[in-house]
């Protein structure tokens, strides 16, 4: 068995929720996920790689001190305000 790595438990929960998994769904694939989220036990590197792949995040994210601030998808596709269209050159 590999060495266990000290991850930030809140990041395990954040990654799971961001990926749209509830605890029961994630536990089917990762039986110890609740223990990881509660900080009772730490995952191995192989488990972290599998977790990162399943939740579509880089492995490094589990070592951040706190969850990153990621804007909602709606905020990344905002358009210009109506007044800005008047300032654009004609096409």
mmCIF file of C-alpha atoms in Angstrom:
data_model
loop_
_atom_site.group_PDB
_atom_site.id
_atom_site.type_symbol
_atom_site.label_atom_id
_atom_site.label_comp_id
_atom_site.label_asym_id
_atom_site.label_seq_id
_atom_site.Cartn_x
_atom_site.Cartn_y
_atom_site.Cartn_z
ATOM 1 C CA UNK A 1 0.000 0.000 0.000
ATOM 2 C CA UNK A 2 1.283 3.478 -0.871
ATOM 3 C CA UNK A 3 2.094 6.320 1.433
ATOM 4 C CA UNK A 4 -0.880 8.430 2.500
ATOM 5 C CA UNK A 5 -0.742 12.101 1.564
ATOM 6 C CA UNK A 6 -2.089 14.885 3.776
ATOM 7 C CA UNK A 7 -4.749 16.571 1.649
ATOM 8 C CA UNK A 8 -7.104 19.378 2.628
ATOM 9 C CA UNK A 9 -10.392 17.611 3.495
ATOM 10 C CA UNK A 10 -12.498 20.595 2.392
ATOM 11 C CA UNK A 11 -10.980 20.305 -1.083
ATOM 12 C CA UNK A 12 -12.103 16.693 -1.435
ATOM 13 C CA UNK A 13 -15.676 17.776 -0.655
ATOM 14 C CA UNK A 14 -15.395 20.832 -2.942
ATOM 15 C CA UNK A 15 -14.149 18.732 -5.878
ATOM 16 C CA UNK A 16 -16.902 16.151 -5.368
ATOM 17 C CA UNK A 17 -19.665 18.757 -5.196
ATOM 18 C CA UNK A 18 -18.240 20.717 -8.141
ATOM 19 C CA UNK A 19 -18.283 17.520 -10.220
ATOM 20 C CA UNK A 20 -21.952 17.013 -9.321
ATOM 21 C CA UNK A 21 -21.549 13.878 -7.188
ATOM 22 C CA UNK A 22 -23.410 13.373 -3.938
ATOM 23 C CA UNK A 23 -21.647 11.444 -1.180
ATOM 24 C CA UNK A 24 -23.457 8.171 -1.899
ATOM 25 C CA UNK A 25 -22.571 8.238 -5.613
ATOM 26 C CA UNK A 26 -18.926 9.005 -4.916
ATOM 27 C CA UNK A 27 -18.748 6.337 -2.188
ATOM 28 C CA UNK A 28 -19.646 3.640 -4.710
ATOM 29 C CA UNK A 29 -16.367 4.330 -6.499
ATOM 30 C CA UNK A 30 -14.351 5.603 -3.520
ATOM 31 C CA UNK A 31 -15.483 3.747 -0.367
ATOM 32 C CA UNK A 32 -13.292 5.863 1.946
ATOM 33 C CA UNK A 33 -14.311 9.266 0.570
ATOM 34 C CA UNK A 34 -16.281 10.207 3.681
ATOM 35 C CA UNK A 35 -13.188 9.525 5.802
ATOM 36 C CA UNK A 36 -11.103 11.659 3.417
ATOM 37 C CA UNK A 37 -13.636 14.501 3.600
ATOM 38 C CA UNK A 38 -13.674 14.344 7.402
ATOM 39 C CA UNK A 39 -9.880 14.181 7.678
ATOM 40 C CA UNK A 40 -9.984 10.811 9.466
ATOM 41 C CA UNK A 41 -7.640 9.163 6.964
ATOM 42 C CA UNK A 42 -5.730 10.478 3.947
ATOM 43 C CA UNK A 43 -5.756 8.967 0.450
ATOM 44 C CA UNK A 44 -2.727 7.508 -1.327
ATOM 45 C CA UNK A 45 -1.344 9.135 -4.461
ATOM 46 C CA UNK A 46 -2.965 6.461 -6.632
ATOM 47 C CA UNK A 47 -6.322 7.164 -4.973
ATOM 48 C CA UNK A 48 -5.809 10.911 -5.498
ATOM 49 C CA UNK A 49 -5.104 10.371 -9.191
ATOM 50 C CA UNK A 50 -8.308 8.352 -9.553
ATOM 51 C CA UNK A 51 -10.247 10.971 -7.575
ATOM 52 C CA UNK A 52 -8.853 13.795 -9.712
ATOM 53 C CA UNK A 53 -9.746 11.949 -12.912
ATOM 54 C CA UNK A 54 -13.289 11.207 -11.722
ATOM 55 C CA UNK A 55 -13.890 14.780 -10.554
ATOM 56 C CA UNK A 56 -12.021 16.359 -13.503
ATOM 57 C CA UNK A 57 -9.605 18.453 -11.425
ATOM 58 C CA UNK A 58 -5.795 18.458 -11.220
ATOM 59 C CA UNK A 59 -4.237 16.403 -8.408
ATOM 60 C CA UNK A 60 -2.600 19.583 -7.073
ATOM 61 C CA UNK A 61 -5.986 21.074 -6.155
ATOM 62 C CA UNK A 62 -6.254 18.694 -3.185
ATOM 63 C CA UNK A 63 -3.241 20.381 -1.587
ATOM 64 C CA UNK A 64 -4.574 23.963 -1.796
ATOM 65 C CA UNK A 65 -5.237 25.577 1.607
ATOM 66 C CA UNK A 66 -8.852 26.352 0.636
ATOM 67 C CA UNK A 67 -11.194 25.790 -2.311
ATOM 68 C CA UNK A 68 -10.460 28.059 -5.286
ATOM 69 C CA UNK A 69 -12.927 30.744 -6.286
ATOM 70 C CA UNK A 70 -14.247 29.547 -9.636
ATOM 71 C CA UNK A 71 -16.876 31.719 -11.331
ATOM 72 C CA UNK A 72 -20.127 30.061 -12.335
ATOM 73 C CA UNK A 73 -20.283 29.183 -16.023
ATOM 74 C CA UNK A 74 -23.009 31.787 -16.567
ATOM 75 C CA UNK A 75 -20.616 34.516 -15.434
ATOM 76 C CA UNK A 76 -17.943 33.493 -17.931
ATOM 77 C CA UNK A 77 -20.295 33.894 -20.887
ATOM 78 C CA UNK A 78 -21.608 37.353 -20.105
ATOM 79 C CA UNK A 79 -22.151 39.775 -22.950
ATOM 80 C CA UNK A 80 -21.352 43.446 -23.177
ATOM 81 C CA UNK A 81 -23.840 45.908 -21.703
ATOM 82 C CA UNK A 82 -26.174 47.545 -24.228
ATOM 83 C CA UNK A 83 -24.364 50.900 -23.978
ATOM 84 C CA UNK A 84 -21.115 49.241 -25.069
ATOM 85 C CA UNK A 85 -22.658 48.236 -28.393
ATOM 86 C CA UNK A 86 -23.033 51.919 -29.295
ATOM 87 C CA UNK A 87 -19.277 52.364 -28.862
ATOM 88 C CA UNK A 88 -18.345 49.536 -31.254
ATOM 89 C CA UNK A 89 -17.359 50.461 -34.826
ATOM 90 C CA UNK A 90 -19.892 49.577 -37.520
ATOM 91 C CA UNK A 91 -19.460 46.242 -39.265
#
